[in-house]
C-alpha cells in the first residue's frame, strides 16, 4: 500500500484525477468504480475540467458505484445516483446506459445484490476503484463488524455513519435512511487498482488504523493492506496521527 501525504485536497484531486484520466485514455472502455461523499468531489471536478478541454472522453467507460440508500429512488436529491449525475455524469459525455447502480427501491434486495455482483463479473471486473473512508473505518458501507462480506449486501448503518451524513437529509427536511445496499469487501478487493482519498482531521483516527493497525473487520479499510495495488492520498490533517518514523 502506497501512502502519499499532500498539502491539501486540491493537490490530491489533481493526482487522483490524473490516474483516472490516464486509465481512460489508455483504455477507452475502462470499468471504473466510483464513490460518493465529500472526499472525491474535487477529483470529479478535475475530470470534468479535463473533459471540457477535450483531454478525455468518458463515452465508453462502464461505471459501478459502491452503494445506495435503501428506499431512495434515483431522482431523490440524496440518492447516490443523483449525486453522481450532479457531480460528474451529467457534466461529461458519460453514456448512462453504461452506468450501474444498486437499486435502493428493488423489491427483492437479495436478488438485487446478486444481479449487481453478476454485472460486475460480466464487465470483466473493475479497473480502478475510487474510495473514501468513514470516520469509523468503513469503505463503501462496509461497517465495522466481525467478518468481511464478499458480495453486495444490505447493511444497517451505524450511528456514527448516520451522524456523519444526516446533515444532507436535514437540509431538505428528510430523515436519513437506516439501511443501504453496498458492494462487499470482496467486490472492492477484486478491483485491479484502488485509490483511497482521505482529507480532514475527522478522518485522522481511521487513517491511523488503516495505515498502522492490524487487518480486522473492526476497521474494514484495513483489508486494503492485502491488495497488490493501493494508493492512499492523504492531506496533512488526515495524516496528523501517523507515526513520524513510519
PDB file of C-alpha atoms in Angstrom:
ATOM      1  CA  UNK A   1       0.000   0.000   0.000  1.00  0.00           C
ATOM      2  CA  UNK A   2       1.464   3.304  -1.132  1.00  0.00           C
ATOM      3  CA  UNK A   3       0.677   6.228   1.204  1.00  0.00           C
ATOM      4  CA  UNK A   4       1.149   9.733  -0.182  1.00  0.00           C
ATOM      5  CA  UNK A   5       0.702  12.808   2.017  1.00  0.00           C
ATOM      6  CA  UNK A   6      -0.026  16.027   0.139  1.00  0.00           C
ATOM      7  CA  UNK A   7      -0.593  19.606   1.246  1.00  0.00           C
ATOM      8  CA  UNK A   8      -4.325  19.820   0.561  1.00  0.00           C
ATOM      9  CA  UNK A   9      -7.389  18.387  -1.158  1.00  0.00           C
ATOM     10  CA  UNK A  10      -6.726  20.240  -4.401  1.00  0.00           C
ATOM     11  CA  UNK A  11      -3.329  18.597  -4.806  1.00  0.00           C
ATOM     12  CA  UNK A  12      -4.881  15.227  -4.051  1.00  0.00           C
ATOM     13  CA  UNK A  13      -7.636  15.774  -6.609  1.00  0.00           C
ATOM     14  CA  UNK A  14      -5.102  16.507  -9.327  1.00  0.00           C
ATOM     15  CA  UNK A  15      -3.076  13.389  -8.550  1.00  0.00           C
ATOM     16  CA  UNK A  16      -6.142  11.120  -8.325  1.00  0.00           C
ATOM     17  CA  UNK A  17      -7.818  12.525 -11.441  1.00  0.00           C
ATOM     18  CA  UNK A  18      -4.582  12.192 -13.430  1.00  0.00           C
ATOM     19  CA  UNK A  19      -4.513   8.465 -12.657  1.00  0.00           C
ATOM     20  CA  UNK A  20      -8.136   8.008 -13.720  1.00  0.00           C
ATOM     21  CA  UNK A  21      -7.766  10.110 -16.878  1.00  0.00           C
ATOM     22  CA  UNK A  22      -4.641   8.192 -17.900  1.00  0.00           C
ATOM     23  CA  UNK A  23      -6.501   4.910 -17.379  1.00  0.00           C
ATOM     24  CA  UNK A  24      -9.420   6.024 -19.560  1.00  0.00           C
ATOM     25  CA  UNK A  25      -7.181   7.398 -22.315  1.00  0.00           C
ATOM     26  CA  UNK A  26      -5.200   4.153 -22.396  1.00  0.00           C
ATOM     27  CA  UNK A  27      -8.347   2.008 -22.346  1.00  0.00           C
ATOM     28  CA  UNK A  28     -11.455   3.818 -23.592  1.00  0.00           C
ATOM     29  CA  UNK A  29     -13.698   1.016 -22.368  1.00  0.00           C
ATOM     30  CA  UNK A  30     -12.366   1.133 -18.812  1.00  0.00           C
ATOM     31  CA  UNK A  31     -14.522  -0.101 -15.947  1.00  0.00           C
ATOM     32  CA  UNK A  32     -14.449   2.422 -13.116  1.00  0.00           C
ATOM     33  CA  UNK A  33     -15.756   2.118  -9.574  1.00  0.00           C
ATOM     34  CA  UNK A  34     -16.879   5.426  -8.111  1.00  0.00           C
ATOM     35  CA  UNK A  35     -17.501   6.694  -4.598  1.00  0.00           C
ATOM     36  CA  UNK A  36     -19.701   9.447  -3.217  1.00  0.00           C
ATOM     37  CA  UNK A  37     -19.367  11.882  -0.332  1.00  0.00           C
ATOM     38  CA  UNK A  38     -17.135  14.890   0.103  1.00  0.00           C
ATOM     39  CA  UNK A  39     -13.786  13.148  -0.485  1.00  0.00           C
ATOM     40  CA  UNK A  40     -13.991  12.584  -4.275  1.00  0.00           C
ATOM     41  CA  UNK A  41     -15.824  15.797  -5.271  1.00  0.00           C
ATOM     42  CA  UNK A  42     -12.690  17.761  -6.169  1.00  0.00           C
ATOM     43  CA  UNK A  43     -11.406  14.792  -8.163  1.00  0.00           C
ATOM     44  CA  UNK A  44     -14.632  14.742 -10.152  1.00  0.00           C
ATOM     45  CA  UNK A  45     -14.295  18.478 -10.805  1.00  0.00           C
ATOM     46  CA  UNK A  46     -10.845  17.894 -12.254  1.00  0.00           C
ATOM     47  CA  UNK A  47     -12.168  15.152 -14.543  1.00  0.00           C
ATOM     48  CA  UNK A  48     -14.942  17.473 -15.730  1.00  0.00           C
ATOM     49  CA  UNK A  49     -12.402  20.208 -16.457  1.00  0.00           C
ATOM     50  CA  UNK A  50     -10.271  17.763 -18.446  1.00  0.00           C
ATOM     51  CA  UNK A  51     -13.362  16.689 -20.403  1.00  0.00           C
ATOM     52  CA  UNK A  52     -14.195  20.333 -21.177  1.00  0.00           C
ATOM     53  CA  UNK A  53     -10.646  20.792 -22.508  1.00  0.00           C
ATOM     54  CA  UNK A  54     -11.140  17.719 -24.731  1.00  0.00           C
ATOM     55  CA  UNK A  55      -8.410  15.891 -22.841  1.00  0.00           C
ATOM     56  CA  UNK A  56     -10.585  12.887 -22.003  1.00  0.00           C
ATOM     57  CA  UNK A  57     -13.871  11.300 -23.053  1.00  0.00           C
ATOM     58  CA  UNK A  58     -15.965   9.143 -20.736  1.00  0.00           C
ATOM     59  CA  UNK A  59     -18.298   7.983 -23.502  1.00  0.00           C
ATOM     60  CA  UNK A  60     -17.199   4.361 -23.485  1.00  0.00           C
ATOM     61  CA  UNK A  61     -16.473   3.737 -19.802  1.00  0.00           C
ATOM     62  CA  UNK A  62     -18.621   1.416 -17.687  1.00  0.00           C
ATOM     63  CA  UNK A  63     -19.250   2.551 -14.121  1.00  0.00           C
ATOM     64  CA  UNK A  64     -20.182   0.874 -10.854  1.00  0.00           C
ATOM     65  CA  UNK A  65     -20.911   2.838  -7.708  1.00  0.00           C
ATOM     66  CA  UNK A  66     -20.196   1.485  -4.270  1.00  0.00           C
ATOM     67  CA  UNK A  67     -23.576   1.903  -2.637  1.00  0.00           C
ATOM     68  CA  UNK A  68     -27.074   3.339  -2.483  1.00  0.00           C
ATOM     69  CA  UNK A  69     -29.536   4.120   0.279  1.00  0.00           C
ATOM     70  CA  UNK A  70     -32.452   1.741   0.721  1.00  0.00           C
ATOM     71  CA  UNK A  71     -35.760   3.439  -0.034  1.00  0.00           C
ATOM     72  CA  UNK A  72     -34.436   6.252  -2.228  1.00  0.00           C
ATOM     73  CA  UNK A  73     -35.187   6.336  -5.948  1.00  0.00           C
ATOM     74  CA  UNK A  74     -32.744   7.787  -8.445  1.00  0.00           C
ATOM     75  CA  UNK A  75     -34.388  11.207  -8.561  1.00  0.00           C
ATOM     76  CA  UNK A  76     -34.164  11.781  -4.814  1.00  0.00           C
ATOM     77  CA  UNK A  77     -31.641  14.578  -4.247  1.00  0.00           C
ATOM     78  CA  UNK A  78     -29.930  12.488  -1.551  1.00  0.00           C
ATOM     79  CA  UNK A  79     -29.624   9.341  -3.635  1.00  0.00           C
ATOM     80  CA  UNK A  80     -26.123   8.496  -4.695  1.00  0.00           C
ATOM     81  CA  UNK A  81     -27.260   8.201  -8.311  1.00  0.00           C
ATOM     82  CA  UNK A  82     -28.373  11.838  -8.123  1.00  0.00           C
ATOM     83  CA  UNK A  83     -25.036  12.746  -6.530  1.00  0.00           C
ATOM     84  CA  UNK A  84     -23.050  11.179  -9.354  1.00  0.00           C
ATOM     85  CA  UNK A  85     -25.286  12.715 -12.008  1.00  0.00           C
ATOM     86  CA  UNK A  86     -24.877  16.137 -10.391  1.00  0.00           C
ATOM     87  CA  UNK A  87     -21.141  15.901  -9.676  1.00  0.00           C
ATOM     88  CA  UNK A  88     -19.786  14.028 -12.707  1.00  0.00           C
ATOM     89  CA  UNK A  89     -22.010  12.077 -15.060  1.00  0.00           C
ATOM     90  CA  UNK A  90     -24.326  14.908 -16.105  1.00  0.00           C
ATOM     91  CA  UNK A  91     -21.393  17.221 -16.842  1.00  0.00           C
ATOM     92  CA  UNK A  92     -19.488  14.879 -19.148  1.00  0.00           C
ATOM     93  CA  UNK A  93     -20.305  12.563 -22.052  1.00  0.00           C
ATOM     94  CA  UNK A  94     -20.913   9.526 -19.838  1.00  0.00           C
ATOM     95  CA  UNK A  95     -23.312   7.078 -21.506  1.00  0.00           C
ATOM     96  CA  UNK A  96     -25.992   6.455 -18.863  1.00  0.00           C
ATOM     97  CA  UNK A  97     -26.704   3.020 -20.349  1.00  0.00           C
ATOM     98  CA  UNK A  98     -23.253   2.056 -19.067  1.00  0.00           C
ATOM     99  CA  UNK A  99     -23.878   3.436 -15.566  1.00  0.00           C
ATOM    100  CA  UNK A 100     -24.550   0.745 -12.948  1.00  0.00           C
ATOM    101  CA  UNK A 101     -26.058   1.248  -9.507  1.00  0.00           C
ATOM    102  CA  UNK A 102     -27.565  -0.871  -6.806  1.00  0.00           C
ATOM    103  CA  UNK A 103     -31.277  -0.049  -6.679  1.00  0.00           C
ATOM    104  CA  UNK A 104     -32.454   1.208  -3.310  1.00  0.00           C
ATOM    105  CA  UNK A 105     -36.061   0.582  -4.338  1.00  0.00           C
ATOM    106  CA  UNK A 106     -35.691  -3.013  -5.520  1.00  0.00           C
ATOM    107  CA  UNK A 107     -38.491  -5.299  -4.278  1.00  0.00           C
ATOM    108  CA  UNK A 108     -36.066  -8.141  -3.558  1.00  0.00           C
ATOM    109  CA  UNK A 109     -32.843  -6.808  -2.056  1.00  0.00           C
ATOM    110  CA  UNK A 110     -31.094 -10.174  -2.098  1.00  0.00           C
ATOM    111  CA  UNK A 111     -31.833 -10.656  -5.793  1.00  0.00           C
ATOM    112  CA  UNK A 112     -30.710  -7.098  -6.482  1.00  0.00           C
ATOM    113  CA  UNK A 113     -27.383  -7.757  -4.793  1.00  0.00           C
ATOM    114  CA  UNK A 114     -26.892 -10.942  -6.799  1.00  0.00           C
ATOM    115  CA  UNK A 115     -27.716  -9.059 -10.019  1.00  0.00           C
ATOM    116  CA  UNK A 116     -25.139  -6.386  -9.249  1.00  0.00           C
ATOM    117  CA  UNK A 117     -22.420  -8.884  -8.421  1.00  0.00           C
ATOM    118  CA  UNK A 118     -23.044 -10.714 -11.679  1.00  0.00           C
ATOM    119  CA  UNK A 119     -22.971  -7.444 -13.616  1.00  0.00           C
ATOM    120  CA  UNK A 120     -19.528  -6.614 -12.228  1.00  0.00           C
ATOM    121  CA  UNK A 121     -18.272 -10.068 -13.255  1.00  0.00           C
ATOM    122  CA  UNK A 122     -19.745  -9.703 -16.750  1.00  0.00           C
ATOM    123  CA  UNK A 123     -17.959  -6.373 -17.166  1.00  0.00           C
ATOM    124  CA  UNK A 124     -14.599  -8.082 -16.698  1.00  0.00           C
ATOM    125  CA  UNK A 125     -14.039  -6.549 -13.273  1.00  0.00           C
ATOM    126  CA  UNK A 126     -13.272  -3.025 -12.109  1.00  0.00           C
ATOM    127  CA  UNK A 127     -10.067  -1.447 -13.416  1.00  0.00           C
ATOM    128  CA  UNK A 128      -9.872   1.363 -10.833  1.00  0.00           C
ATOM    129  CA  UNK A 129     -11.997   1.630  -7.677  1.00  0.00           C
ATOM    130  CA  UNK A 130     -12.102   5.041  -6.017  1.00  0.00           C
ATOM    131  CA  UNK A 131     -12.736   5.009  -2.270  1.00  0.00           C
ATOM    132  CA  UNK A 132     -13.188   7.331   0.663  1.00  0.00           C
ATOM    133  CA  UNK A 133     -13.032   6.203   4.284  1.00  0.00           C
ATOM    134  CA  UNK A 134     -15.575   6.727   7.030  1.00  0.00           C
ATOM    135  CA  UNK A 135     -14.713   8.085  10.450  1.00  0.00           C
ATOM    136  CA  UNK A 136     -15.235   4.531  11.749  1.00  0.00           C
ATOM    137  CA  UNK A 137     -13.074   2.975   9.027  1.00  0.00           C
ATOM    138  CA  UNK A 138     -15.838   1.871   6.702  1.00  0.00           C
ATOM    139  CA  UNK A 139     -15.299   1.657   2.935  1.00  0.00           C
ATOM    140  CA  UNK A 140     -18.421   1.728   0.842  1.00  0.00           C
ATOM    141  CA  UNK A 141     -20.969   0.964   3.542  1.00  0.00           C
ATOM    142  CA  UNK A 142     -18.985  -1.985   4.864  1.00  0.00           C
ATOM    143  CA  UNK A 143     -19.388  -1.044   8.511  1.00  0.00           C
ATOM    144  CA  UNK A 144     -17.243  -2.382  11.375  1.00  0.00           C
ATOM    145  CA  UNK A 145     -18.221  -5.935  12.297  1.00  0.00           C
ATOM    146  CA  UNK A 146     -16.884  -9.400  12.991  1.00  0.00           C
ATOM    147  CA  UNK A 147     -16.308 -10.541   9.394  1.00  0.00           C
ATOM    148  CA  UNK A 148     -15.666  -9.221   5.894  1.00  0.00           C
ATOM    149  CA  UNK A 149     -18.517  -9.568   3.392  1.00  0.00           C
ATOM    150  CA  UNK A 150     -17.729 -10.796  -0.119  1.00  0.00           C
ATOM    151  CA  UNK A 151     -20.519  -9.677  -2.454  1.00  0.00           C
ATOM    152  CA  UNK A 152     -23.114  -6.883  -2.278  1.00  0.00           C
ATOM    153  CA  UNK A 153     -25.472  -6.892   0.697  1.00  0.00           C
ATOM    154  CA  UNK A 154     -27.959  -4.810   2.675  1.00  0.00           C
ATOM    155  CA  UNK A 155     -26.434  -3.178   5.744  1.00  0.00           C
ATOM    156  CA  UNK A 156     -27.827  -1.380   8.759  1.00  0.00           C
ATOM    157  CA  UNK A 157     -25.848   1.830   9.073  1.00  0.00           C
ATOM    158  CA  UNK A 158     -24.018   2.579  12.292  1.00  0.00           C
ATOM    159  CA  UNK A 159     -24.876   5.641  14.332  1.00  0.00           C
ATOM    160  CA  UNK A 160     -21.520   7.246  13.507  1.00  0.00           C
ATOM    161  CA  UNK A 161     -22.270   6.937   9.786  1.00  0.00           C
ATOM    162  CA  UNK A 162     -25.744   8.374  10.270  1.00  0.00           C
ATOM    163  CA  UNK A 163     -24.308  11.243  12.316  1.00  0.00           C
ATOM    164  CA  UNK A 164     -21.793  11.997   9.558  1.00  0.00           C
ATOM    165  CA  UNK A 165     -24.359  12.023   6.736  1.00  0.00           C
ATOM    166  CA  UNK A 166     -27.689  13.101   8.213  1.00  0.00           C
ATOM    167  CA  UNK A 167     -26.959  16.796   7.625  1.00  0.00           C
ATOM    168  CA  UNK A 168     -27.578  16.284   3.913  1.00  0.00           C
ATOM    169  CA  UNK A 169     -31.052  14.942   4.624  1.00  0.00           C
ATOM    170  CA  UNK A 170     -31.875  17.515   7.272  1.00  0.00           C
ATOM    171  CA  UNK A 171     -31.037  20.249   4.766  1.00  0.00           C
ATOM    172  CA  UNK A 172     -34.052  19.217   2.661  1.00  0.00           C
ATOM    173  CA  UNK A 173     -36.282  18.198   5.561  1.00  0.00           C
ATOM    174  CA  UNK A 174     -35.857  14.442   5.166  1.00  0.00           C
ATOM    175  CA  UNK A 175     -34.913  11.669   7.575  1.00  0.00           C
ATOM    176  CA  UNK A 176     -31.812   9.695   6.681  1.00  0.00           C
ATOM    177  CA  UNK A 177     -32.411   6.009   5.858  1.00  0.00           C
ATOM    178  CA  UNK A 178     -31.070   3.472   8.341  1.00  0.00           C
ATOM    179  CA  UNK A 179     -30.165   0.915   5.665  1.00  0.00           C
ATOM    180  CA  UNK A 180     -28.132   0.884   2.474  1.00  0.00           C
ATOM    181  CA  UNK A 181     -27.009  -1.549  -0.199  1.00  0.00           C
ATOM    182  CA  UNK A 182     -23.268  -1.765  -0.689  1.00  0.00           C
ATOM    183  CA  UNK A 183     -20.586  -3.592  -2.587  1.00  0.00           C
ATOM    184  CA  UNK A 184     -18.898  -6.084  -0.331  1.00  0.00           C
ATOM    185  CA  UNK A 185     -15.231  -6.136   0.586  1.00  0.00           C
ATOM    186  CA  UNK A 186     -14.690  -8.935  -1.930  1.00  0.00           C
ATOM    187  CA  UNK A 187     -16.046  -6.752  -4.756  1.00  0.00           C
ATOM    188  CA  UNK A 188     -13.680  -3.954  -3.784  1.00  0.00           C
ATOM    189  CA  UNK A 189     -10.655  -6.209  -3.353  1.00  0.00           C
ATOM    190  CA  UNK A 190     -11.137  -7.766  -6.794  1.00  0.00           C
ATOM    191  CA  UNK A 191     -10.603  -4.350  -8.402  1.00  0.00           C
ATOM    192  CA  UNK A 192      -7.330  -4.213 -10.309  1.00  0.00           C
ATOM    193  CA  UNK A 193      -6.285  -0.902  -8.746  1.00  0.00           C
ATOM    194  CA  UNK A 194      -7.642   1.031  -5.748  1.00  0.00           C
ATOM    195  CA  UNK A 195      -7.328   4.727  -4.927  1.00  0.00           C
ATOM    196  CA  UNK A 196      -8.394   5.908  -1.469  1.00  0.00           C
ATOM    197  CA  UNK A 197      -8.763   9.606  -0.628  1.00  0.00           C
ATOM    198  CA  UNK A 198      -8.970  10.939   2.932  1.00  0.00           C
ATOM    199  CA  UNK A 199      -8.989  14.594   3.931  1.00  0.00           C
ATOM    200  CA  UNK A 200      -9.596  16.496   7.144  1.00  0.00           C
ATOM    201  CA  UNK A 201      -8.867  15.869  10.807  1.00  0.00           C
ATOM    202  CA  UNK A 202     -12.128  13.942  11.301  1.00  0.00           C
ATOM    203  CA  UNK A 203     -10.558  11.077   9.304  1.00  0.00           C
ATOM    204  CA  UNK A 204      -7.250  11.045  11.202  1.00  0.00           C
ATOM    205  CA  UNK A 205      -8.112   8.189  13.610  1.00  0.00           C
ATOM    206  CA  UNK A 206      -9.457   5.988  10.818  1.00  0.00           C
ATOM    207  CA  UNK A 207      -6.403   6.742   8.682  1.00  0.00           C
ATOM    208  CA  UNK A 208      -4.028   5.809  11.505  1.00  0.00           C
ATOM    209  CA  UNK A 209      -5.826   2.477  11.909  1.00  0.00           C
ATOM    210  CA  UNK A 210      -5.780   1.901   8.158  1.00  0.00           C
ATOM    211  CA  UNK A 211      -2.067   2.570   7.806  1.00  0.00           C
ATOM    212  CA  UNK A 212      -0.672   1.294  11.127  1.00  0.00           C
ATOM    213  CA  UNK A 213      -3.293  -1.095  12.505  1.00  0.00           C
ATOM    214  CA  UNK A 214      -3.792  -4.812  12.009  1.00  0.00           C
ATOM    215  CA  UNK A 215      -6.140  -6.196   9.366  1.00  0.00           C
ATOM    216  CA  UNK A 216      -9.509  -6.551  11.070  1.00  0.00           C
ATOM    217  CA  UNK A 217     -13.204  -6.291  10.138  1.00  0.00           C
ATOM    218  CA  UNK A 218     -13.470  -3.970  13.141  1.00  0.00           C
ATOM    219  CA  UNK A 219     -11.874  -1.417  10.786  1.00  0.00           C
ATOM    220  CA  UNK A 220     -12.919  -2.603   7.320  1.00  0.00           C
ATOM    221  CA  UNK A 221     -10.472  -0.366   5.434  1.00  0.00           C
ATOM    222  CA  UNK A 222      -7.527  -2.313   6.878  1.00  0.00           C
ATOM    223  CA  UNK A 223      -8.248  -5.127   4.404  1.00  0.00           C
ATOM    224  CA  UNK A 224      -6.692  -2.896   1.746  1.00  0.00           C
ATOM    225  CA  UNK A 225      -3.272  -3.849   3.140  1.00  0.00           C
ATOM    226  CA  UNK A 226      -3.741  -7.209   1.412  1.00  0.00           C
ATOM    227  CA  UNK A 227      -4.352  -5.729  -2.052  1.00  0.00           C
ATOM    228  CA  UNK A 228      -1.467  -5.602  -4.523  1.00  0.00           C
ATOM    229  CA  UNK A 229      -2.113  -2.093  -5.900  1.00  0.00           C
ATOM    230  CA  UNK A 230      -3.500   0.505  -3.488  1.00  0.00           C
ATOM    231  CA  UNK A 231      -2.619   4.194  -3.388  1.00  0.00           C
ATOM    232  CA  UNK A 232      -3.790   6.225  -0.382  1.00  0.00           C
ATOM    233  CA  UNK A 233      -3.834  10.005  -0.798  1.00  0.00           C
ATOM    234  CA  UNK A 234      -3.899  11.996   2.444  1.00  0.00           C
ATOM    235  CA  UNK A 235      -3.794  15.669   3.315  1.00  0.00           C
ATOM    236  CA  UNK A 236      -1.801  16.853   6.319  1.00  0.00           C
ATOM    237  CA  UNK A 237      -4.847  16.896   8.604  1.00  0.00           C
ATOM    238  CA  UNK A 238      -5.920  13.327   7.901  1.00  0.00           C
ATOM    239  CA  UNK A 239      -2.294  12.166   8.252  1.00  0.00           C
ATOM    240  CA  UNK A 240      -1.716  14.047  11.509  1.00  0.00           C
ATOM    241  CA  UNK A 241      -1.784  10.975  13.790  1.00  0.00           C
ATOM    242  CA  UNK A 242       0.561   8.804  11.737  1.00  0.00           C
ATOM    243  CA  UNK A 243       3.883   7.900  13.331  1.00  0.00           C
ATOM    244  CA  UNK A 244       6.625  10.268  12.264  1.00  0.00           C
ATOM    245  CA  UNK A 245       9.059   7.426  11.617  1.00  0.00           C
ATOM    246  CA  UNK A 246       6.603   5.430   9.516  1.00  0.00           C
TER     247      UNK A 246
END
